[in-house]
Short mmCIF file of C-alpha atoms in Angstrom, two decimals:
data_model
loop_
_atom_site.label_atom_id
_atom_site.label_comp_id
_atom_site.label_asym_id
_atom_site.label_seq_id
_atom_site.Cartn_x
_atom_site.Cartn_y
_atom_site.Cartn_z
CA UNK A 1 157.77 2.82 147.92
CA UNK A 2 159.97 0.08 148.85
CA UNK A 3 163.78 -0.26 148.05
CA UNK A 4 162.99 -3.72 145.96
CA UNK A 5 160.92 -1.50 143.59
CA UNK A 6 163.68 1.02 143.29
CA UNK A 7 166.34 -1.60 142.66
CA UNK A 8 164.17 -3.41 140.02
CA UNK A 9 163.41 -0.09 138.22
CA UNK A 10 167.21 0.83 138.17
CA UNK A 11 168.10 -2.46 136.68
CA UNK A 12 165.28 -2.27 134.06
CA UNK A 13 166.42 1.32 133.16
CA UNK A 14 170.16 0.02 132.91
CA UNK A 15 169.22 -2.80 130.64
CA UNK A 16 167.33 -0.68 128.42
CA UNK A 17 169.96 1.92 128.10
CA UNK A 18 172.59 -0.89 127.40
CA UNK A 19 170.55 -2.35 124.54
CA UNK A 20 167.26 -0.40 124.02
CA UNK A 21 165.42 -3.67 123.15
CA UNK A 22 161.70 -4.31 122.99
CA UNK A 23 162.19 -6.87 125.64
CA UNK A 24 162.59 -4.12 128.35
CA UNK A 25 159.86 -2.06 127.05
CA UNK A 26 157.57 -5.03 127.53
CA UNK A 27 158.81 -5.53 130.99
CA UNK A 28 158.28 -1.80 131.67
CA UNK A 29 154.59 -2.17 130.58
CA UNK A 30 154.16 -5.02 132.82
CA UNK A 31 155.80 -3.19 135.63
CA UNK A 32 153.34 -0.30 134.92
CA UNK A 33 150.48 -2.80 135.71
CA UNK A 34 152.15 -3.91 138.81
CA UNK A 35 152.89 -0.57 140.02
CA UNK A 36 149.36 0.49 139.61
CA UNK A 37 148.08 -2.65 141.59
CA UNK A 38 150.59 -1.46 144.41
CA UNK A 39 148.87 1.91 144.34
CA UNK A 40 152.03 3.87 143.39
CA UNK A 41 150.98 7.26 142.07
CA UNK A 42 152.26 9.15 139.07
CA UNK A 43 154.17 11.59 141.14
CA UNK A 44 155.96 8.81 142.94
CA UNK A 45 156.68 7.25 139.71
CA UNK A 46 158.30 10.44 138.58
CA UNK A 47 160.28 10.62 141.78
CA UNK A 48 161.60 7.05 141.36
CA UNK A 49 162.66 7.88 137.73
CA UNK A 50 164.64 10.97 139.10
CA UNK A 51 166.30 8.71 141.82
CA UNK A 52 167.02 6.00 139.33
CA UNK A 53 168.77 8.53 137.16
CA UNK A 54 171.23 9.40 139.99
CA UNK A 55 172.47 5.71 139.96
CA UNK A 56 173.09 5.58 136.34
CA UNK A 57 175.52 8.51 136.06
CA UNK A 58 176.05 12.31 136.57
CA UNK A 59 172.54 14.04 136.15
CA UNK A 60 172.74 17.48 134.84
CA UNK A 61 171.48 20.04 137.05
CA UNK A 62 168.80 21.40 134.62
CA UNK A 63 167.51 17.71 134.33
CA UNK A 64 167.38 17.35 138.05
CA UNK A 65 165.61 20.57 138.33
CA UNK A 66 163.13 19.83 135.69
CA UNK A 67 161.72 16.93 137.83
CA UNK A 68 160.23 19.63 140.17
CA UNK A 69 157.96 20.87 137.42
CA UNK A 70 156.96 17.56 136.27
CA UNK A 71 156.22 16.41 139.70
CA UNK A 72 154.00 19.41 140.23
CA UNK A 73 152.08 18.67 137.14
CA UNK A 74 151.68 14.91 137.99
CA UNK A 75 150.29 15.64 141.31
CA UNK A 76 146.98 16.43 139.52
CA UNK A 77 147.12 13.18 137.61
CA UNK A 78 147.92 11.54 140.95
CA UNK A 79 144.67 13.17 142.29
CA UNK A 80 142.47 12.04 139.52
CA UNK A 81 144.04 8.59 139.89
CA UNK A 82 143.15 8.47 143.73
CA UNK A 83 139.58 9.91 142.96
CA UNK A 84 139.01 7.05 140.32
CA UNK A 85 140.29 4.61 142.77
CA UNK A 86 137.79 5.87 145.61
CA UNK A 87 134.98 6.08 143.02
CA UNK A 88 135.61 2.47 142.05
CA UNK A 89 135.04 1.33 145.45
CA UNK A 90 131.96 3.36 145.75
CA UNK A 91 130.82 1.94 142.51
CA UNK A 92 131.25 -1.64 143.77
CA UNK A 93 129.30 -0.71 146.99
CA UNK A 94 126.48 0.86 144.82
CA UNK A 95 126.44 -2.35 142.66
CA UNK A 96 126.12 -4.60 145.74
CA UNK A 97 123.05 -2.29 146.79
CA UNK A 98 121.61 -2.57 143.37
CA UNK A 99 122.05 -6.37 143.49
CA UNK A 100 119.96 -6.52 147.00
CA UNK A 101 117.43 -4.16 145.30
CA UNK A 102 117.21 -6.44 142.34
CA UNK A 103 116.75 -9.54 144.44
CA UNK A 104 114.05 -7.68 146.54
CA UNK A 105 112.17 -6.75 143.33
CA UNK A 106 112.37 -10.52 142.12
CA UNK A 107 110.50 -11.21 145.50
CA UNK A 108 107.59 -9.04 144.43
CA UNK A 109 106.45 -11.25 141.43
CA UNK A 110 105.39 -14.86 141.79
CA UNK A 111 108.13 -17.51 142.12
CA UNK A 112 106.06 -20.02 140.33
CA UNK A 113 103.18 -20.39 137.73
CA UNK A 114 100.07 -21.98 138.76
CA UNK A 115 98.81 -25.35 137.07
CA UNK A 116 95.37 -25.75 135.69
CA UNK A 117 94.06 -28.80 133.82
CA UNK A 118 92.90 -27.02 130.78
CA UNK A 119 94.72 -23.77 130.67
CA UNK A 120 98.50 -23.19 130.14
CA UNK A 121 100.51 -20.28 131.28
CA UNK A 122 103.73 -19.07 129.74
CA UNK A 123 105.87 -16.33 130.94
CA UNK A 124 108.98 -14.51 130.00
CA UNK A 125 110.02 -11.36 131.93
CA UNK A 126 113.63 -9.98 131.40
CA UNK A 127 114.85 -6.57 132.82
CA UNK A 128 116.98 -4.57 130.48
CA UNK A 129 119.25 -3.63 133.42
CA UNK A 130 119.43 -4.85 136.95
CA UNK A 131 116.05 -3.31 137.98
CA UNK A 132 113.05 -3.80 135.92
CA UNK A 133 110.15 -1.20 135.22
CA UNK A 134 107.92 -4.21 134.09
CA UNK A 135 105.64 -5.41 136.67
CA UNK A 136 103.46 -8.51 136.47
CA UNK A 137 101.41 -10.70 138.82
CA UNK A 138 99.48 -13.93 138.74
CA UNK A 139 97.05 -14.54 141.54
CA UNK A 140 94.90 -17.58 141.88
CA UNK A 141 91.49 -17.42 143.68
CA UNK A 142 89.71 -20.35 145.28
CA UNK A 143 86.66 -19.83 143.07
CA UNK A 144 88.74 -20.74 140.13
CA UNK A 145 89.57 -17.10 138.91
CA UNK A 146 92.99 -16.30 137.80
CA UNK A 147 93.97 -12.65 138.02
CA UNK A 148 96.53 -11.35 135.73
CA UNK A 149 98.36 -8.10 136.00
CA UNK A 150 100.92 -6.75 133.41
CA UNK A 151 102.32 -3.40 133.74
CA UNK A 152 105.10 -1.04 132.65
CA UNK A 153 106.31 1.89 134.98
CA UNK A 154 107.79 4.67 133.45
CA UNK A 155 111.38 5.31 134.24
CA UNK A 156 113.67 2.56 135.33
CA UNK A 157 115.81 1.83 138.34
CA UNK A 158 115.17 2.45 141.90
CA UNK A 159 111.99 4.69 141.29
CA UNK A 160 110.31 2.10 139.31
CA UNK A 161 111.20 -0.69 141.89
CA UNK A 162 109.73 1.53 144.64
CA UNK A 163 106.77 2.19 142.62
CA UNK A 164 106.27 -1.63 142.04
CA UNK A 165 106.12 -2.47 145.72
CA UNK A 166 103.36 0.08 146.01
CA UNK A 167 101.55 -1.40 143.25
CA UNK A 168 101.72 -4.77 144.57
CA UNK A 169 100.62 -4.20 148.03
CA UNK A 170 97.83 -1.76 146.79
CA UNK A 171 96.59 -4.46 144.63
CA UNK A 172 96.72 -6.94 147.40
CA UNK A 173 94.78 -4.69 149.88
CA UNK A 174 92.19 -3.92 147.14
CA UNK A 175 91.93 -7.26 145.75
CA UNK A 176 89.15 -8.80 147.92
CA UNK A 177 86.97 -5.80 148.18
CA UNK A 178 86.36 -5.16 144.58
CA UNK A 179 84.19 -6.36 141.78
CA UNK A 180 85.56 -6.05 138.28
CA UNK A 181 88.93 -5.06 136.59
CA UNK A 182 87.60 -1.56 135.85
CA UNK A 183 86.92 -0.93 139.59
CA UNK A 184 90.49 -2.09 140.38
CA UNK A 185 92.07 0.09 137.99
CA UNK A 186 89.96 2.94 139.09
CA UNK A 187 91.15 2.62 142.77
CA UNK A 188 94.57 1.83 141.78
CA UNK A 189 94.80 4.96 139.74
CA UNK A 190 93.98 7.00 142.85
CA UNK A 191 96.64 5.38 144.73
CA UNK A 192 99.28 5.79 142.29
CA UNK A 193 98.19 9.26 141.45
CA UNK A 194 98.51 10.27 145.13
CA UNK A 195 101.80 8.45 145.66
CA UNK A 196 104.05 8.79 142.76
CA UNK A 197 105.93 11.61 141.27
CA UNK A 198 104.04 13.59 138.72
CA UNK A 199 106.51 12.86 136.02
CA UNK A 200 105.77 9.19 136.35
CA UNK A 201 102.95 6.94 135.28
CA UNK A 202 102.17 3.48 135.19
CA UNK A 203 100.52 1.45 132.24
CA UNK A 204 98.69 -1.60 133.05
CA UNK A 205 96.24 -4.34 131.88
CA UNK A 206 94.48 -6.12 134.66
CA UNK A 207 92.14 -8.94 134.20
CA UNK A 208 90.77 -11.97 135.60
CA UNK A 209 90.48 -15.32 133.85
CA UNK A 210 87.70 -17.68 134.76
CA UNK A 211 89.13 -21.04 134.47
CA UNK A 212 85.76 -22.68 134.47
CA UNK A 213 84.05 -20.69 132.04
CA UNK A 214 87.14 -19.56 130.10
CA UNK A 215 86.23 -15.96 129.96
CA UNK A 216 88.69 -13.20 130.57
CA UNK A 217 87.43 -9.90 131.78
CA UNK A 218 90.08 -7.13 131.70
CA UNK A 219 90.58 -3.30 131.87
CA UNK A 220 93.45 -1.32 130.32
CA UNK A 221 95.29 1.75 131.50
CA UNK A 222 97.18 3.23 128.87
CA UNK A 223 98.64 -0.21 128.12
CA UNK A 224 99.06 -1.72 124.68
CA UNK A 225 96.60 -4.52 124.77
CA UNK A 226 97.82 -7.89 123.44
CA UNK A 227 96.71 -10.48 121.02
CA UNK A 228 94.07 -13.23 120.95
CA UNK A 229 94.60 -16.05 118.52
CA UNK A 230 91.40 -17.85 117.44
CA UNK A 231 92.11 -21.42 116.67
CA UNK A 232 89.21 -22.09 114.79
CA UNK A 233 89.77 -19.22 112.23
CA UNK A 234 93.56 -19.68 112.38
CA UNK A 235 93.91 -15.80 112.95
CA UNK A 236 95.33 -13.30 115.56
CA UNK A 237 93.29 -10.45 116.55
CA UNK A 238 94.38 -7.29 118.37
CA UNK A 239 92.65 -7.30 121.83
CA UNK A 240 90.56 -4.21 122.30
CA UNK A 241 90.97 -1.77 125.16
CA UNK A 242 91.51 1.73 125.97
CA UNK A 243 92.03 3.88 129.08
CA UNK A 244 94.23 6.52 130.64
CA UNK A 245 97.38 5.30 132.25
CA UNK A 246 97.70 5.37 136.13
CA UNK A 247 98.91 8.36 137.81
CA UNK A 248 97.81 11.04 135.36
CA UNK A 249 94.46 12.12 136.19
CA UNK A 250 92.88 11.55 139.70
CA UNK A 251 89.47 10.44 138.35
CA UNK A 252 89.95 8.24 135.47
CA UNK A 253 87.49 5.83 134.88
CA UNK A 254 88.03 2.44 133.16
CA UNK A 255 85.91 0.22 130.72
CA UNK A 256 85.57 -3.58 131.10
CA UNK A 257 86.30 -5.84 128.17
CA UNK A 258 85.72 -9.43 127.84
CA UNK A 259 86.96 -12.23 125.48
CA UNK A 260 86.16 -16.01 125.59
CA UNK A 261 88.60 -18.58 124.89
CA UNK A 262 87.68 -21.73 123.01
CA UNK A 263 89.81 -24.80 122.91
CA UNK A 264 93.12 -24.03 121.08
CA UNK A 265 92.71 -20.20 121.63
CA UNK A 266 95.73 -18.23 122.98
CA UNK A 267 95.97 -14.87 124.78
CA UNK A 268 99.07 -12.87 124.49
CA UNK A 269 99.88 -9.93 126.95
CA UNK A 270 102.95 -7.89 126.73
CA UNK A 271 104.71 -4.88 127.68
CA UNK A 272 106.15 -2.38 124.93
CA UNK A 273 109.61 -3.94 125.44
CA UNK A 274 108.45 -6.87 123.32
CA UNK A 275 107.15 -4.63 120.37
CA UNK A 276 109.27 -1.39 120.61
CA UNK A 277 112.39 -3.03 119.26
CA UNK A 278 114.72 -1.96 116.54
CA UNK A 279 115.62 -4.60 113.94
CA UNK A 280 118.63 -3.25 111.97
CA UNK A 281 117.38 0.12 110.91
CA UNK A 282 113.63 -0.27 111.24
CA UNK A 283 111.30 -1.05 114.23
CA UNK A 284 109.54 -4.23 114.74
CA UNK A 285 106.15 -4.17 112.93
CA UNK A 286 103.08 -5.60 114.60
CA UNK A 287 102.28 -7.85 111.62
CA UNK A 288 105.86 -9.30 111.79
CA UNK A 289 105.54 -9.96 115.69
CA UNK A 290 102.28 -11.88 114.77
CA UNK A 291 104.09 -13.88 112.18
CA UNK A 292 106.57 -14.92 114.76
CA UNK A 293 103.86 -15.79 117.19
CA UNK A 294 102.18 -17.92 114.38
CA UNK A 295 105.26 -19.83 113.91
CA UNK A 296 105.44 -20.94 117.53
CA UNK A 297 101.71 -22.01 117.82
CA UNK A 298 102.01 -25.59 117.95
CA UNK A 299 104.08 -25.57 121.20
CA UNK A 300 103.05 -25.20 124.91
CA UNK A 301 102.43 -21.76 126.28
CA UNK A 302 105.86 -21.69 128.08
CA UNK A 303 107.70 -22.84 125.13
CA UNK A 304 106.03 -20.41 122.87
CA UNK A 305 107.05 -17.64 125.23
CA UNK A 306 110.71 -18.71 125.60
CA UNK A 307 111.01 -19.19 121.65
CA UNK A 308 109.61 -15.98 120.99
CA UNK A 309 112.02 -14.26 123.43
CA UNK A 310 114.95 -15.95 121.97
CA UNK A 311 113.76 -15.20 118.36
CA UNK A 312 113.23 -11.40 118.97
CA UNK A 313 116.59 -11.18 120.98
CA UNK A 314 118.40 -12.77 118.08
CA UNK A 315 116.48 -10.53 115.55
CA UNK A 316 117.76 -7.36 117.59
CA UNK A 317 121.39 -8.59 117.79
CA UNK A 318 121.14 -9.47 121.44
CA UNK A 319 120.23 -5.99 122.41
CA UNK A 320 117.56 -5.43 124.94
CA UNK A 321 117.08 -1.78 125.45
CA UNK A 322 113.81 -2.07 127.34
CA UNK A 323 112.37 -4.40 130.04
CA UNK A 324 110.64 -7.35 128.29
CA UNK A 325 107.58 -9.09 129.64
CA UNK A 326 105.43 -11.47 127.83
CA UNK A 327 102.57 -13.43 129.33
CA UNK A 328 100.65 -16.35 127.40
CA UNK A 329 97.52 -18.01 128.37
CA UNK A 330 96.46 -20.97 126.18
CA UNK A 331 93.49 -22.95 126.53
CA UNK A 332 94.05 -26.63 125.88
CA UNK B 1 162.20 22.11 165.08
CA UNK B 2 163.06 24.75 167.73
CA UNK B 3 163.38 27.43 165.13
CA UNK B 4 160.04 26.66 163.27
CA UNK B 5 157.27 28.96 164.06
CA UNK B 6 153.72 29.09 162.62
CA UNK B 7 153.33 31.51 159.77
CA UNK B 8 150.18 33.15 158.72
CA UNK B 9 149.80 34.50 155.09
CA UNK B 10 147.25 36.84 154.15
CA UNK B 11 145.59 35.86 150.90
CA UNK B 12 143.89 38.14 148.50
CA UNK B 13 145.99 37.89 145.22
CA UNK B 14 147.61 35.15 143.18
CA UNK B 15 150.91 36.19 144.43
CA UNK B 16 149.81 35.33 147.80
CA UNK B 17 149.01 31.90 146.89
CA UNK B 18 152.47 31.60 145.62
CA UNK B 19 153.85 32.78 148.81
CA UNK B 20 151.87 30.55 150.87
CA UNK B 21 153.13 27.56 148.78
CA UNK B 22 156.63 28.54 149.26
CA UNK B 23 156.32 28.76 152.99
CA UNK B 24 154.52 25.37 152.96
CA UNK B 25 157.24 23.79 150.87
CA UNK B 26 160.12 25.24 152.72
CA UNK B 27 158.58 24.26 156.25
CA UNK B 28 157.83 20.72 155.04
CA UNK B 29 161.62 20.40 153.79
CA UNK B 30 162.85 21.58 157.15
CA UNK B 31 160.60 19.04 159.01
CA UNK B 32 162.10 16.42 156.77
CA UNK B 33 159.17 15.54 154.40
CA UNK B 34 160.37 13.85 151.32
CA UNK B 35 160.03 15.71 147.90
CA UNK B 36 156.80 14.23 146.86
CA UNK B 37 155.20 15.26 150.13
CA UNK B 38 156.65 18.70 149.89
CA UNK B 39 154.93 19.00 146.42
CA UNK B 40 151.65 17.68 147.81
CA UNK B 41 151.88 20.01 150.70
CA UNK B 42 152.30 23.03 148.29
CA UNK B 43 149.35 21.52 146.21
CA UNK B 44 147.12 21.33 149.19
CA UNK B 45 148.06 24.84 150.12
CA UNK B 46 147.31 26.08 146.54
CA UNK B 47 143.82 24.44 146.68
CA UNK B 48 142.90 25.94 149.90
CA UNK B 49 144.33 29.28 149.10
CA UNK B 50 142.58 29.39 145.69
CA UNK B 51 139.16 28.68 147.36
CA UNK B 52 139.84 31.67 149.48
CA UNK B 53 140.85 33.90 146.68
CA UNK B 54 138.15 32.88 144.35
CA UNK B 55 135.19 32.59 146.45
CA UNK B 56 135.79 34.62 149.47
CA UNK B 57 138.11 37.14 148.07
CA UNK B 58 140.26 37.27 151.08
CA UNK B 59 141.40 35.17 154.06
CA UNK B 60 144.55 33.57 155.71
CA UNK B 61 146.42 30.42 155.38
CA UNK B 62 148.29 29.53 158.56
CA UNK B 63 151.06 26.83 158.44
CA UNK B 64 152.00 25.28 161.77
CA UNK B 65 154.60 22.68 162.57
CA UNK B 66 153.13 20.38 165.13
CA UNK B 67 154.22 17.60 167.48
CA UNK B 68 151.88 15.09 169.02
CA UNK B 69 152.97 12.08 170.95
CA UNK B 70 156.35 12.22 169.42
CA UNK B 71 155.03 12.54 165.81
CA UNK B 72 155.99 15.34 163.70
CA UNK B 73 153.65 16.87 161.28
CA UNK B 74 152.47 20.07 159.60
CA UNK B 75 149.10 21.73 160.15
CA UNK B 76 147.60 23.98 157.56
CA UNK B 77 144.58 26.18 158.48
CA UNK B 78 142.64 27.99 155.84
CA UNK B 79 140.33 30.63 157.28
CA UNK B 80 137.93 33.00 155.54
CA UNK B 81 134.78 34.98 155.98
CA UNK B 82 133.25 34.26 152.59
CA UNK B 83 129.94 32.82 151.43
CA UNK B 84 130.40 29.36 153.21
CA UNK B 85 129.65 25.87 151.79
CA UNK B 86 125.92 24.89 151.88
CA UNK B 87 126.51 21.06 151.68
CA UNK B 88 129.90 19.90 152.82
CA UNK B 89 129.11 16.46 151.96
CA UNK B 90 128.70 17.47 148.40
CA UNK B 91 131.96 19.17 148.02
CA UNK B 92 133.69 16.27 149.35
CA UNK B 93 132.35 13.95 146.79
CA UNK B 94 134.42 12.88 143.94
CA UNK B 95 133.38 14.24 140.59
CA UNK B 96 132.33 17.56 142.09
CA UNK B 97 135.88 18.56 142.18
CA UNK B 98 135.95 18.97 138.43
CA UNK B 99 133.17 21.37 138.65
CA UNK B 100 135.21 24.50 139.42
CA UNK B 101 132.79 25.65 142.01
CA UNK B 102 133.58 26.57 145.66
CA UNK B 103 134.95 23.70 147.44
CA UNK B 104 136.45 22.16 144.24
CA UNK B 105 139.73 20.31 144.91
CA UNK B 106 138.79 19.40 148.47
CA UNK B 107 138.52 15.60 147.81
CA UNK B 108 141.92 15.50 146.43
CA UNK B 109 143.13 17.44 149.34
CA UNK B 110 141.53 15.26 151.85
CA UNK B 111 143.16 12.17 150.30
CA UNK B 112 146.55 13.83 150.24
CA UNK B 113 146.42 14.61 153.90
CA UNK B 114 146.31 12.49 157.22
CA UNK B 115 143.61 14.63 158.97
CA UNK B 116 140.84 16.74 157.48
CA UNK B 117 138.59 19.06 159.40
CA UNK B 118 136.03 21.51 157.74
CA UNK B 119 133.62 23.80 159.43
CA UNK B 120 131.46 26.18 157.32
CA UNK B 121 128.43 28.29 157.70
CA UNK B 122 126.41 30.06 155.07
CA UNK B 123 127.21 33.80 155.06
CA UNK B 124 129.82 33.51 157.82
CA UNK B 125 132.78 31.73 156.25
CA UNK B 126 134.78 28.53 156.17
CA UNK B 127 137.60 27.02 158.14
CA UNK B 128 139.57 24.10 156.92
CA UNK B 129 142.31 22.46 158.94
CA UNK B 130 144.37 19.67 157.56
CA UNK B 131 147.42 17.73 159.03
CA UNK B 132 150.04 15.60 157.49
CA UNK B 133 152.19 13.54 159.59
CA UNK B 134 155.78 12.85 158.73
CA UNK B 135 156.21 9.03 158.27
#
């Protein structure tokens, strides 16, 4: 500790003892902040106070001796202080590693959405924390097929991110060899089952949309299927679909489902971060979600997805406890 | 420092911990360490000696005045033939120090000292050597 601090402290103490004003107390508080910035430990502060007293008058021996006890106790506080400082720098390092992981994860999903003359795609995917447990993908094929994946990986953070890259590359390598979505999930299940921790699993909806025939063929693995809006009837229907989540059982089989979209029909795919949401004291009801979807029907797929996200975020008081992904396909 | 010699204190009771602290404090005062550093030295000795007492049952603390390239310092060596530490990196992590397990308090010791060395083998024992230089 420098002489300067000591002098400053003695002066402050002297001023305070002369008048006992709130001014000096305020200065002392500010000094505390500054001393912390200078990394002055609690025990050094005790020592400083002891030395300062010697400048101000005759210090009784018992007061002087009592500082030894105080110092000894404060060393433990000092250790804790030093430990927090070191943890803080480790935390910073950890945060920057997380930022790298987060950026890497973003590179696993498509950077832009494909454009078709009579099909609109809207997408909102937001991570609750830095790393998302939701995975989605949109892959276009030369034959006019548009393959969509929407998926939720149990657990969040690094384990989800690592699982996600496995999903992406497994799907890419399987992609060209397979026939239907049911086959895709069956193979993917075997990859996932063999390679992830038994405590984890993945829910997924995978499907291919034929942009010529406007037919969506899909299969479901433990994933909540979305909605289909029928413009002619002005009604929403739950998409059908059942199947075991990926990674649970090595020989799961999946069924293929099909929906056909007419002009004005809308397909809404989502993860449970959209539906499992607390609004005040109760959970969002599926019917309510449908009514919010209904309110946005006149807009483009992207505006619809954006508005719905804002609406739900507002309803849950800007809390996003789970990763949120919604994909909207609208035939125009 | 001609009159200062290394001292070894056998540790197998709380009284021994206190005795070791006293030797360390006196020696650091004689070497010209400030009051805070004297107390930190005593705390360091406490932590090392308590680890011996609580987990190995017995061992020794050796306090040695040292001189290297004109610098004056104090070296403390804690030696025991106890259970040993399985994962040294773990005990040096912050947060572990509150667990009360073997090796607790070592992160604090490491930060108070200038040099820190630890060797440990399971079933064979642990040796910790720390040095503080007089600034």
